[in-house]
């Protein structure tokens, strides 16, 4: 009787738990877990979803260019404890050339407890036209997301005015980027919201700001703005106040006492038929020795310009929002003339990245990747025809003449095995033992160590592989690409502090790409001392870059002066006998016949891109020459592939370009034929 009572209470006399009781307990735990009672493991991400909220500002007050990188200012509010999260932007878009943007961009963000933080993301402009979203991940789980949308620029010139005043850009109303050009769309931008990357400013035709606002910018913002000007941007400084040490060599006007002077010289600068302008308030005492006076006098300058690398700084001695100027009927024509004369034109170093046929077309260089150096189909057709003849009529005729037809049962397998073994041996001998990679790009030197570096690296492997490609310098922008065929594997790009693309579990022979672009420093220059006489161009060029250069040439007045290969630190003199003459609109044809690096193999794509973008066009000015060369060295945009596999093929080709000043002797201007 006692034993039965113990069993009824759930335990036998021997002390063991019955099986039916354990099943009931397991079923109860399962039900409770599925209902959320024991779902405490998921609580951190669930709580984070309640605490974290994001908002975003696209481009410049909502405006962006589809052909360029777009700055996206994301604000993340955190209502809980401090957290480490990731902001992710999935990429998927066809490029229309058999390739597509494919992967995920990632930014790590530290959220303060019960606070907020702001991060500027870089998003390919062409993806903003679709359903691109920014996702916030906590512990690998998406806790919130936001769809990105803005207004793509049409045929307008976007000018950013850095100011705390919303109406600071009103002086640009009605102007265009040149006579008959695109209308100007001025947008007021709070100084602290200006992106700290030169390549996130490429959608802007110009940037306007007072010296005080420029001094207010953070050091990364100031450096980004200087790089943007050096690479072809136009900075309009409104006012002649003194700048800090960063801007000491960038302002063409010298600060002076305020005075009330006539503005008629501004009317003359616009045109002879411009409406007369009365007196305006100005403050400048002269023009810097490197500056060029556009309007005013040497003692009372009103408008001056200073070349800064490929770009220009235009400075006014007056505030453009004062009443006499805003009510002047030729005010719009004034700023139209400023924007026209300040345009860098073909000397801009910034590529149009995401439009059809632009920088991403460099990915076609991977077409020259030869996984197997196989003979032609005609060769294989001949081999199989010979094989059929040997094992058919040929073998039968030979055995019949020897009266050994019965041995055909031996010869047929032997020939088949030998043929099969030969084919396999050929395949094994020609099959690469590791990864194949090729890279093409452009290094556009300014001449002061700054350069715009961009290019594409493609790679593939006969094995399932994982790899990484890291940009050569911080703050470069990277996007992963793939072929438009089903591909195994994933790609992720961490954008901080140095853009690194990670590729995981890629399928055999799957071709992946990494496009990288950015303003870089420490690239040196081609130190050129050039002068022109009636007999032609003279001087020397010294290779002060860290790269060995192949096929260096100088183009001036439709002639190409050939200087050969130059190692770092080496100097070459210009000899009139070593010239090629071009009759086309650029130097590409003549240069390609001299330097085959851009006409053969992987360099053929580079030559096609240079032709499409006019990188080697004839100069329109007699005092400017173009220097061109190639290098097979790795530049910052073409980081090496990091993988555990052996690199069977690693080929790199980079086009190097720089403009140089030419001193003109008397009467030379008349012989120049642009």
XYZ file of C-alpha atoms in Angstrom:
674
model
C 0.000 0.000 0.000
C 2.836 2.414 0.773
C 4.552 1.595 -2.463
C 1.524 2.507 -4.584
C 1.169 5.844 -2.768
C 4.761 6.774 -3.535
C 4.331 5.938 -7.231
C 1.125 8.029 -7.387
C 3.094 11.020 -6.041
C 5.494 10.764 -9.005
C 8.374 8.649 -7.730
C 8.717 4.894 -7.542
C 9.959 3.001 -4.521
C 13.321 2.742 -6.163
C 13.585 6.550 -6.402
C 13.482 6.860 -10.197
C 11.319 9.454 -12.062
C 8.728 7.831 -14.318
C 9.043 8.386 -18.083
C 5.486 9.729 -18.384
C 6.280 12.426 -15.847
C 9.405 13.571 -17.714
C 7.400 13.831 -20.968
C 4.830 16.068 -19.284
C 7.563 18.373 -17.936
C 9.252 18.623 -21.362
C 5.942 19.401 -23.064
C 5.169 22.107 -20.505
C 8.567 23.797 -21.003
C 8.119 23.729 -24.789
C 4.700 25.347 -24.582
C 5.899 28.014 -22.155
C 8.964 28.824 -24.307
C 6.903 29.149 -27.469
C 4.490 31.476 -25.663
C 7.374 33.786 -24.676
C 7.564 33.038 -20.965
C 11.130 31.753 -21.291
C 12.087 33.912 -24.282
C 14.497 35.948 -22.181
C 17.294 35.213 -24.710
C 15.585 37.420 -27.289
C 14.867 40.267 -24.905
C 17.981 42.410 -25.703
C 17.082 42.799 -29.394
C 13.383 43.191 -28.606
C 14.163 45.898 -26.072
C 16.570 47.578 -28.487
C 13.818 47.722 -31.114
C 11.734 49.701 -28.660
C 14.574 52.003 -27.616
C 16.258 52.786 -30.975
C 14.807 55.136 -33.597
C 16.522 56.474 -36.717
C 15.976 59.391 -39.079
C 17.921 60.454 -42.165
C 18.650 63.490 -44.333
C 19.504 62.620 -47.939
C 22.166 64.501 -49.905
C 22.009 68.274 -49.607
C 18.632 69.222 -48.156
C 17.164 66.205 -49.927
C 18.825 66.773 -53.323
C 21.370 64.324 -54.711
C 23.093 63.233 -57.925
C 22.430 59.721 -59.236
C 25.911 59.620 -60.812
C 27.842 60.285 -57.610
C 28.147 59.118 -54.026
C 25.380 60.556 -51.854
C 25.962 61.682 -48.249
C 23.207 60.362 -45.991
C 23.146 61.948 -42.538
C 21.611 59.381 -40.174
C 20.595 60.328 -36.648
C 20.139 57.452 -34.201
C 18.235 58.033 -30.956
C 18.758 55.563 -28.136
C 16.299 55.455 -25.243
C 18.117 52.709 -23.377
C 21.613 51.828 -22.119
C 24.755 52.363 -24.186
C 24.927 49.988 -27.131
C 27.177 49.088 -30.042
C 25.116 48.800 -33.240
C 25.699 48.565 -36.958
C 24.078 50.567 -39.724
C 23.701 48.483 -42.860
C 22.678 49.303 -46.426
C 21.999 46.247 -48.627
C 23.067 46.794 -52.252
C 21.506 45.123 -55.266
C 21.294 46.843 -58.627
C 22.126 45.911 -62.212
C 24.795 47.950 -64.007
C 23.559 46.859 -67.419
C 26.921 45.450 -68.574
C 26.646 41.912 -67.287
C 27.528 43.026 -63.784
C 25.702 44.289 -60.747
C 26.251 46.048 -57.443
C 25.962 43.275 -54.877
C 26.728 43.240 -51.158
C 26.181 45.180 -47.939
C 27.772 48.390 -46.638
C 28.322 48.436 -42.853
C 29.110 51.195 -40.354
C 29.766 50.568 -36.663
C 28.122 53.118 -34.359
C 28.448 53.534 -30.591
C 25.191 54.751 -29.056
C 25.417 56.686 -25.780
C 22.986 55.814 -23.002
C 19.716 57.735 -23.344
C 21.197 59.956 -26.033
C 21.678 60.290 -29.765
C 24.472 60.229 -32.295
C 24.819 61.262 -35.936
C 26.733 59.409 -38.647
C 27.271 60.343 -42.287
C 26.915 57.365 -44.621
C 28.065 57.172 -48.248
C 25.510 55.567 -50.584
C 25.825 55.000 -54.358
C 23.556 57.551 -56.019
C 21.999 55.153 -58.531
C 20.632 53.068 -55.644
C 18.706 56.023 -54.247
C 16.295 55.762 -57.167
C 14.978 52.397 -55.905
C 13.870 51.001 -52.588
C 17.132 51.340 -50.674
C 16.843 51.251 -46.896
C 19.201 51.765 -44.002
C 18.945 49.070 -41.344
C 20.048 49.230 -37.716
C 21.428 45.924 -36.416
C 21.957 45.048 -32.769
C 23.636 41.730 -32.009
C 23.118 40.795 -35.651
C 19.343 41.366 -35.546
C 17.552 44.159 -37.446
C 15.868 46.283 -34.784
C 14.682 49.114 -37.034
C 14.974 50.298 -40.629
C 14.230 53.384 -42.699
C 13.596 53.718 -46.421
C 15.823 56.338 -48.072
C 14.285 58.775 -50.520
C 15.239 62.140 -51.943
C 15.090 64.265 -55.085
C 17.473 63.385 -57.904
C 19.037 66.367 -59.634
C 18.026 67.066 -63.193
C 19.634 69.684 -65.402
C 20.472 72.064 -62.567
C 23.669 73.281 -60.925
C 23.591 72.628 -57.178
C 25.445 75.255 -55.108
C 25.767 74.799 -51.348
C 25.908 77.924 -49.197
C 27.398 77.178 -45.779
C 25.507 79.332 -43.306
C 23.287 79.297 -40.247
C 20.821 81.482 -42.139
C 18.224 79.742 -44.301
C 18.172 82.605 -46.846
C 21.941 82.912 -47.180
C 21.896 81.727 -50.810
C 19.400 84.271 -52.102
C 22.121 86.188 -53.975
C 22.376 83.251 -56.431
C 18.729 83.424 -57.440
C 18.292 83.530 -61.211
C 21.910 82.698 -62.073
C 23.181 79.786 -64.175
C 26.457 77.898 -64.414
C 27.280 79.796 -67.593
C 25.495 81.720 -70.346
C 22.686 79.454 -71.552
C 23.697 76.863 -68.962
C 21.860 75.018 -66.224
C 19.969 77.093 -63.651
C 21.538 77.327 -60.216
C 19.764 75.649 -57.314
C 21.174 77.200 -54.102
C 20.788 75.189 -50.890
C 21.624 76.498 -47.438
C 23.702 74.033 -45.432
C 24.523 74.294 -41.734
C 28.349 74.240 -41.501
C 28.418 71.329 -39.075
C 26.438 69.197 -41.558
C 28.943 69.480 -44.399
C 30.361 65.997 -45.202
C 33.979 65.468 -44.210
C 34.855 63.705 -47.470
C 35.822 65.331 -50.763
C 34.061 62.629 -52.790
C 30.775 63.288 -51.008
C 30.865 66.870 -52.353
C 31.177 65.962 -56.029
C 27.500 66.658 -56.805
C 28.089 70.356 -56.062
C 28.943 72.880 -58.757
C 30.290 75.281 -56.127
C 30.370 75.951 -52.394
C 29.967 79.450 -50.965
C 30.878 80.527 -47.440
C 32.239 83.453 -45.448
C 35.732 83.250 -43.911
C 34.170 83.053 -40.440
C 32.143 80.001 -41.424
C 35.189 78.338 -42.976
C 37.062 78.880 -39.710
C 34.137 77.273 -37.877
C 34.450 73.962 -39.729
C 36.139 71.038 -38.005
C 39.610 70.042 -39.149
C 38.344 66.976 -41.122
C 35.747 69.191 -42.815
C 38.333 71.810 -43.701
C 40.691 69.185 -45.105
C 37.878 67.633 -47.145
C 36.944 71.051 -48.565
C 40.562 71.839 -49.467
C 40.910 68.443 -51.172
C 37.671 69.045 -53.056
C 39.011 72.380 -54.373
C 42.408 70.871 -55.216
C 40.710 68.170 -57.282
C 38.573 70.585 -59.295
C 36.000 72.234 -57.031
C 35.004 75.913 -56.960
C 34.945 77.670 -53.585
C 33.361 81.137 -53.408
C 34.509 83.068 -50.338
C 32.155 85.965 -49.613
C 34.065 88.540 -47.629
C 37.714 89.440 -47.153
C 38.123 88.665 -43.453
C 41.237 86.754 -42.452
C 41.135 82.977 -42.334
C 42.943 80.677 -39.930
C 46.234 78.946 -40.704
C 44.488 76.261 -42.769
C 43.237 78.855 -45.262
C 46.254 81.186 -45.167
C 47.433 80.187 -48.661
C 43.990 79.830 -50.224
C 42.535 83.364 -50.149
C 43.359 85.689 -53.078
C 42.383 88.892 -51.231
C 44.166 90.626 -48.375
C 41.929 91.716 -45.520
C 41.625 95.468 -45.063
C 39.512 98.226 -43.511
C 35.911 98.626 -44.543
C 35.198 101.302 -47.155
C 32.309 102.548 -49.284
C 33.381 102.378 -52.938
C 31.820 102.250 -56.382
C 30.847 98.858 -57.748
C 31.006 99.838 -61.394
C 33.974 97.513 -61.994
C 31.646 94.602 -61.208
C 29.361 95.774 -63.991
C 32.345 95.903 -66.352
C 33.320 92.374 -65.294
C 29.881 91.093 -66.298
C 29.679 92.841 -69.676
C 29.910 96.222 -71.304
C 26.122 96.383 -71.460
C 25.534 95.576 -67.793
C 23.423 97.930 -65.714
C 25.559 100.458 -63.772
C 26.081 99.658 -60.107
C 26.327 102.289 -57.383
C 28.475 102.254 -54.270
C 28.805 99.133 -52.103
C 30.557 98.275 -48.846
C 33.849 96.380 -49.293
C 36.854 95.504 -47.149
C 40.126 94.562 -48.852
C 43.508 96.232 -49.196
C 45.024 94.288 -52.075
C 45.440 91.036 -53.952
C 47.776 88.208 -52.983
C 50.808 87.772 -55.244
C 49.415 84.448 -56.516
C 45.908 85.818 -57.041
C 44.335 87.308 -60.174
C 42.260 90.492 -60.017
C 38.875 90.115 -61.714
C 37.154 93.338 -60.697
C 38.223 96.503 -58.874
C 41.619 98.122 -58.550
C 44.856 97.011 -56.965
C 44.151 99.269 -53.959
C 40.417 98.482 -53.774
C 39.841 95.017 -55.247
C 36.284 93.720 -55.367
C 36.689 90.286 -56.915
C 39.764 88.067 -57.287
C 40.603 84.429 -57.976
C 43.359 82.014 -57.002
C 44.108 78.678 -58.678
C 44.312 75.937 -56.069
C 45.432 72.686 -57.682
C 42.828 71.746 -60.302
C 40.184 74.009 -58.759
C 39.766 77.654 -57.884
C 38.983 79.933 -54.963
C 37.034 83.085 -55.911
C 36.790 85.728 -53.203
C 34.710 88.872 -52.939
C 35.636 91.918 -50.895
C 31.953 92.509 -50.191
C 28.952 90.714 -48.780
C 26.751 89.540 -51.677
C 23.555 89.939 -49.641
C 23.789 93.705 -49.202
C 20.866 95.622 -50.645
C 22.579 97.417 -53.590
C 23.675 94.062 -55.004
C 20.464 92.120 -54.401
C 18.440 94.836 -56.151
C 20.949 95.214 -59.007
C 19.422 93.928 -62.260
C 22.733 92.358 -63.355
C 23.312 90.489 -60.094
C 22.342 87.110 -61.601
C 24.652 87.762 -64.582
C 27.516 88.498 -62.147
C 27.313 85.076 -60.492
C 26.749 83.386 -63.831
C 30.086 84.833 -64.976
C 31.794 83.744 -61.736
C 30.553 80.154 -62.055
C 31.539 80.006 -65.719
C 35.093 81.269 -65.202
C 35.597 79.121 -62.116
C 34.640 75.848 -63.813
C 37.512 73.341 -63.888
C 36.127 71.747 -67.056
C 38.160 68.817 -68.351
C 40.780 69.241 -65.627
C 38.486 68.015 -62.856
C 39.839 64.848 -61.286
C 36.477 63.558 -60.036
C 34.994 60.631 -61.981
C 31.278 60.224 -62.665
C 31.063 56.893 -60.916
C 27.580 55.489 -61.267
C 26.313 56.627 -64.671
C 26.350 54.278 -67.650
C 29.785 53.848 -69.243
C 31.589 55.685 -66.453
C 34.141 54.508 -63.893
C 32.350 51.236 -63.120
C 32.896 50.222 -66.759
C 36.480 49.459 -65.724
C 35.105 46.150 -64.430
C 35.205 44.848 -68.023
C 38.976 44.488 -67.587
C 38.261 41.130 -65.941
C 37.219 39.816 -69.350
C 40.925 39.266 -69.966
C 41.163 36.954 -66.955
C 41.891 33.579 -68.559
C 41.043 30.823 -66.071
C 42.396 28.229 -68.523
C 44.681 29.087 -71.404
C 42.725 26.778 -73.718
C 43.271 26.417 -77.478
C 40.528 27.444 -79.869
C 37.422 25.387 -80.626
C 38.807 24.680 -84.090
C 41.822 22.981 -82.506
C 39.616 20.774 -80.352
C 37.419 19.908 -83.341
C 40.515 18.733 -85.208
C 41.640 16.668 -82.196
C 38.311 14.862 -81.879
C 38.084 14.300 -85.653
C 41.551 12.732 -85.589
C 40.509 10.650 -82.590
C 37.446 9.316 -84.418
C 39.549 8.423 -87.463
C 42.174 6.641 -85.365
C 39.798 4.502 -83.350
C 37.525 3.861 -86.345
C 38.672 3.232 -89.935
C 42.341 3.969 -89.219
C 42.726 1.391 -86.478
C 40.667 -1.207 -88.377
C 42.758 -0.782 -91.580
C 46.050 -1.050 -89.654
C 45.004 -4.175 -87.743
C 43.599 -5.811 -90.875
C 46.881 -5.368 -92.740
C 48.685 -7.016 -89.835
C 46.038 -9.741 -89.575
C 45.544 -8.943 -85.896
C 41.924 -7.829 -85.854
C 41.330 -9.698 -82.605
C 43.691 -7.357 -80.746
C 41.242 -4.477 -81.326
C 39.760 -5.308 -77.922
C 43.135 -4.341 -76.461
C 43.971 -1.328 -78.653
C 40.609 0.412 -78.326
C 40.732 0.719 -74.478
C 44.410 1.667 -74.594
C 43.821 4.510 -77.071
C 40.752 5.692 -75.166
C 42.618 5.698 -71.860
C 45.601 7.495 -73.406
C 43.368 10.148 -74.970
C 41.396 10.673 -71.782
C 44.572 10.824 -69.724
C 46.111 13.351 -72.100
C 43.068 15.620 -71.868
C 43.056 15.432 -68.081
C 46.807 16.053 -67.926
C 46.396 19.115 -70.156
C 43.577 20.447 -67.970
C 45.552 19.933 -64.774
C 48.682 21.563 -66.215
C 46.752 24.615 -67.428
C 44.442 24.970 -64.420
C 45.621 27.771 -62.086
C 46.754 26.566 -58.695
C 45.379 29.647 -56.917
C 43.458 32.891 -57.233
C 43.567 35.154 -60.305
C 43.254 38.905 -59.855
C 43.556 41.963 -62.081
C 43.194 45.651 -61.295
C 42.868 48.787 -63.396
C 42.569 52.365 -62.244
C 43.467 56.015 -62.555
C 45.754 58.148 -60.396
C 45.035 61.829 -61.080
C 47.859 63.836 -59.501
C 47.289 67.440 -58.470
C 50.980 68.296 -58.115
C 51.159 68.857 -54.351
C 50.964 65.266 -53.084
C 47.164 65.122 -53.298
C 45.509 62.888 -55.893
C 42.218 61.302 -56.826
C 42.682 57.551 -56.887
C 40.014 55.202 -58.213
C 39.797 51.814 -59.851
C 38.397 48.289 -59.832
C 39.986 45.038 -58.729
C 38.455 41.790 -59.984
C 39.326 38.311 -58.781
C 38.262 34.695 -59.169
C 39.459 31.272 -58.084
C 39.103 27.620 -59.157
C 38.270 26.802 -55.536
C 35.614 27.872 -53.062
C 37.285 30.870 -51.491
C 37.087 33.752 -49.049
C 39.062 36.961 -49.416
C 39.321 40.590 -48.362
C 40.377 43.766 -50.161
C 41.398 46.773 -48.078
C 41.675 50.347 -49.378
C 45.113 51.912 -49.190
C 44.108 54.986 -47.166
C 41.342 55.916 -44.702
C 38.064 57.549 -45.733
C 38.031 55.965 -49.192
C 34.658 54.825 -50.542
C 34.176 51.210 -51.578
C 31.392 49.270 -53.275
C 31.310 45.506 -54.058
C 30.277 44.221 -57.489
C 29.515 40.817 -58.988
C 28.613 39.269 -62.326
C 24.912 39.253 -63.227
C 24.683 35.479 -62.882
C 23.725 33.403 -59.831
C 26.739 33.582 -57.557
C 27.462 31.787 -54.334
C 28.862 33.712 -51.405
C 28.300 37.059 -49.725
C 30.084 40.417 -49.697
C 30.286 42.973 -46.886
C 32.137 46.292 -46.805
C 33.028 47.895 -43.493
C 33.318 51.621 -44.134
C 35.207 52.636 -40.990
C 37.932 53.604 -40.557
C 39.359 52.120 -43.771
C 37.013 50.638 -46.352
C 37.522 46.869 -46.359
C 35.507 44.482 -48.509
C 35.062 40.962 -47.141
C 33.945 38.111 -49.412
C 32.827 34.830 -47.861
C 32.414 31.344 -49.395
C 32.599 32.395 -53.034
C 31.803 29.714 -55.566
C 34.352 28.314 -58.002
C 35.154 30.705 -60.859
C 32.755 33.316 -59.493
C 34.168 36.718 -60.435
C 33.825 39.437 -57.791
C 34.934 43.070 -57.936
C 35.754 45.929 -55.608
C 35.437 49.533 -56.772
C 37.241 52.082 -54.596
C 37.570 55.848 -54.940
C 38.901 58.639 -52.771
C 41.042 61.719 -52.365
C 44.437 60.532 -51.147
C 47.613 62.147 -49.879
C 51.312 61.311 -50.015
C 51.283 60.511 -53.744
C 54.029 62.945 -54.692
C 54.090 64.679 -58.050
C 55.665 64.848 -61.449
C 57.997 67.770 -60.857
C 58.055 69.477 -64.253
C 59.997 72.563 -65.340
C 58.680 73.400 -68.810
C 59.092 76.342 -71.156
C 58.061 76.929 -74.751
C 59.965 78.740 -77.500
C 59.344 79.051 -81.206
C 61.245 75.788 -81.679
C 58.964 73.810 -79.381
C 58.750 72.618 -75.796
C 61.805 72.319 -73.545
C 62.519 71.344 -69.959
C 62.657 68.286 -67.740
C 60.376 66.066 -65.672
C 61.336 64.394 -62.411
C 59.415 61.432 -61.017
C 58.707 62.420 -57.424
C 55.971 59.817 -56.981
C 56.511 56.572 -55.034
C 55.772 54.535 -58.172
C 57.942 53.461 -61.116
C 56.394 54.929 -64.255
C 56.271 53.366 -67.701
C 55.911 55.304 -70.938
C 56.044 58.849 -69.546
C 55.094 61.484 -72.108
C 54.314 65.209 -72.189
C 51.562 66.537 -74.435
C 51.627 70.149 -75.629
C 50.446 71.912 -78.794
C 49.342 68.662 -80.481
C 52.760 67.101 -79.978
C 53.697 64.240 -77.688
C 57.196 64.363 -76.196
C 58.354 60.854 -75.251
C 60.464 60.499 -72.095
C 60.507 56.723 -71.525
C 60.361 54.865 -68.203
C 61.236 56.683 -64.984
C 62.003 55.135 -61.610
C 61.154 57.138 -58.462
C 63.592 60.049 -58.194
C 64.733 59.789 -61.806
C 64.745 62.794 -64.188
C 64.278 62.937 -67.952
C 64.883 65.870 -70.283
C 62.652 66.791 -73.196
C 64.355 66.280 -76.544
C 62.657 67.779 -79.633
C 63.569 64.698 -81.681
C 61.481 62.338 -79.533
C 58.039 63.532 -80.566
C 54.824 62.215 -82.045
C 52.269 64.500 -83.663
C 48.534 63.998 -83.216
C 45.829 65.399 -85.443
C 42.872 64.086 -83.449
C 41.133 65.777 -80.545
C 43.284 64.071 -77.933
C 46.629 62.392 -77.367
C 45.212 58.899 -76.830
C 45.891 57.520 -80.308
C 49.491 58.728 -80.402
C 50.111 57.712 -76.816
C 48.628 54.253 -77.359
C 51.031 53.615 -80.253
C 53.884 54.554 -77.912
C 52.758 52.893 -74.672
C 50.994 49.589 -75.367
C 50.035 49.214 -71.706
C 46.730 50.959 -72.479
C 45.990 49.142 -75.738
C 46.674 45.502 -74.901
C 45.513 42.998 -72.321
C 44.076 44.382 -69.148
C 45.061 47.915 -70.198
C 42.694 47.921 -73.178
C 39.775 48.694 -70.867
C 41.772 51.557 -69.380
C 42.356 53.016 -72.837
C 38.659 52.766 -73.691
C 37.735 54.527 -70.470
C 40.278 57.304 -71.111
C 38.749 57.814 -74.567
C 35.178 57.981 -73.240
C 36.058 60.455 -70.483
C 38.513 62.565 -72.473
C 41.295 62.100 -69.931
C 43.991 62.845 -72.524
C 42.327 65.710 -74.373
C 44.321 68.510 -75.946
C 44.828 71.482 -73.663
C 42.962 74.654 -74.611
C 45.593 76.862 -72.991
C 49.115 77.456 -74.246
C 50.489 77.667 -70.686
C 49.341 74.157 -69.735
C 50.764 70.756 -70.669
C 49.473 67.313 -69.798
C 51.752 64.606 -68.402
C 50.763 60.958 -68.809
C 52.233 57.583 -67.861
C 51.251 54.136 -66.620
C 52.388 52.107 -63.637
C 51.988 48.489 -62.633
C 52.232 49.348 -58.934
C 49.376 49.098 -56.450
C 47.850 52.535 -55.813
C 45.588 53.369 -52.819
C 42.378 52.492 -54.691
C 43.679 49.075 -55.752
C 44.372 47.343 -52.465
C 45.791 43.812 -52.715
C 43.648 40.709 -52.288
C 44.117 39.188 -48.827
C 43.523 35.445 -48.999
C 45.023 32.177 -47.849
C 45.230 30.992 -51.436
C 48.205 31.419 -53.691
C 47.922 34.203 -56.267
C 48.478 32.613 -59.676
C 47.812 35.830 -61.626
C 48.204 39.351 -60.227
C 48.212 42.050 -62.901
C 47.787 45.798 -62.282
C 47.605 48.724 -64.690
C 47.097 52.352 -63.633
C 46.939 55.474 -65.799
C 48.767 58.402 -64.174
C 47.855 61.946 -65.214
C 48.953 65.429 -64.156
C 48.793 68.939 -65.593
C 51.844 71.199 -65.534
C 52.462 74.889 -66.180
C 54.430 76.014 -69.241
C 56.390 79.263 -69.285
C 55.876 81.040 -72.616
C 58.596 82.971 -74.395
C 57.538 85.998 -76.495
C 55.553 85.265 -79.669
C 54.859 81.661 -78.602
C 51.161 82.285 -77.997
C 50.643 82.882 -81.701
C 52.001 79.465 -82.689
C 49.755 77.576 -80.246
C 46.908 75.711 -81.957
C 44.353 74.316 -79.482
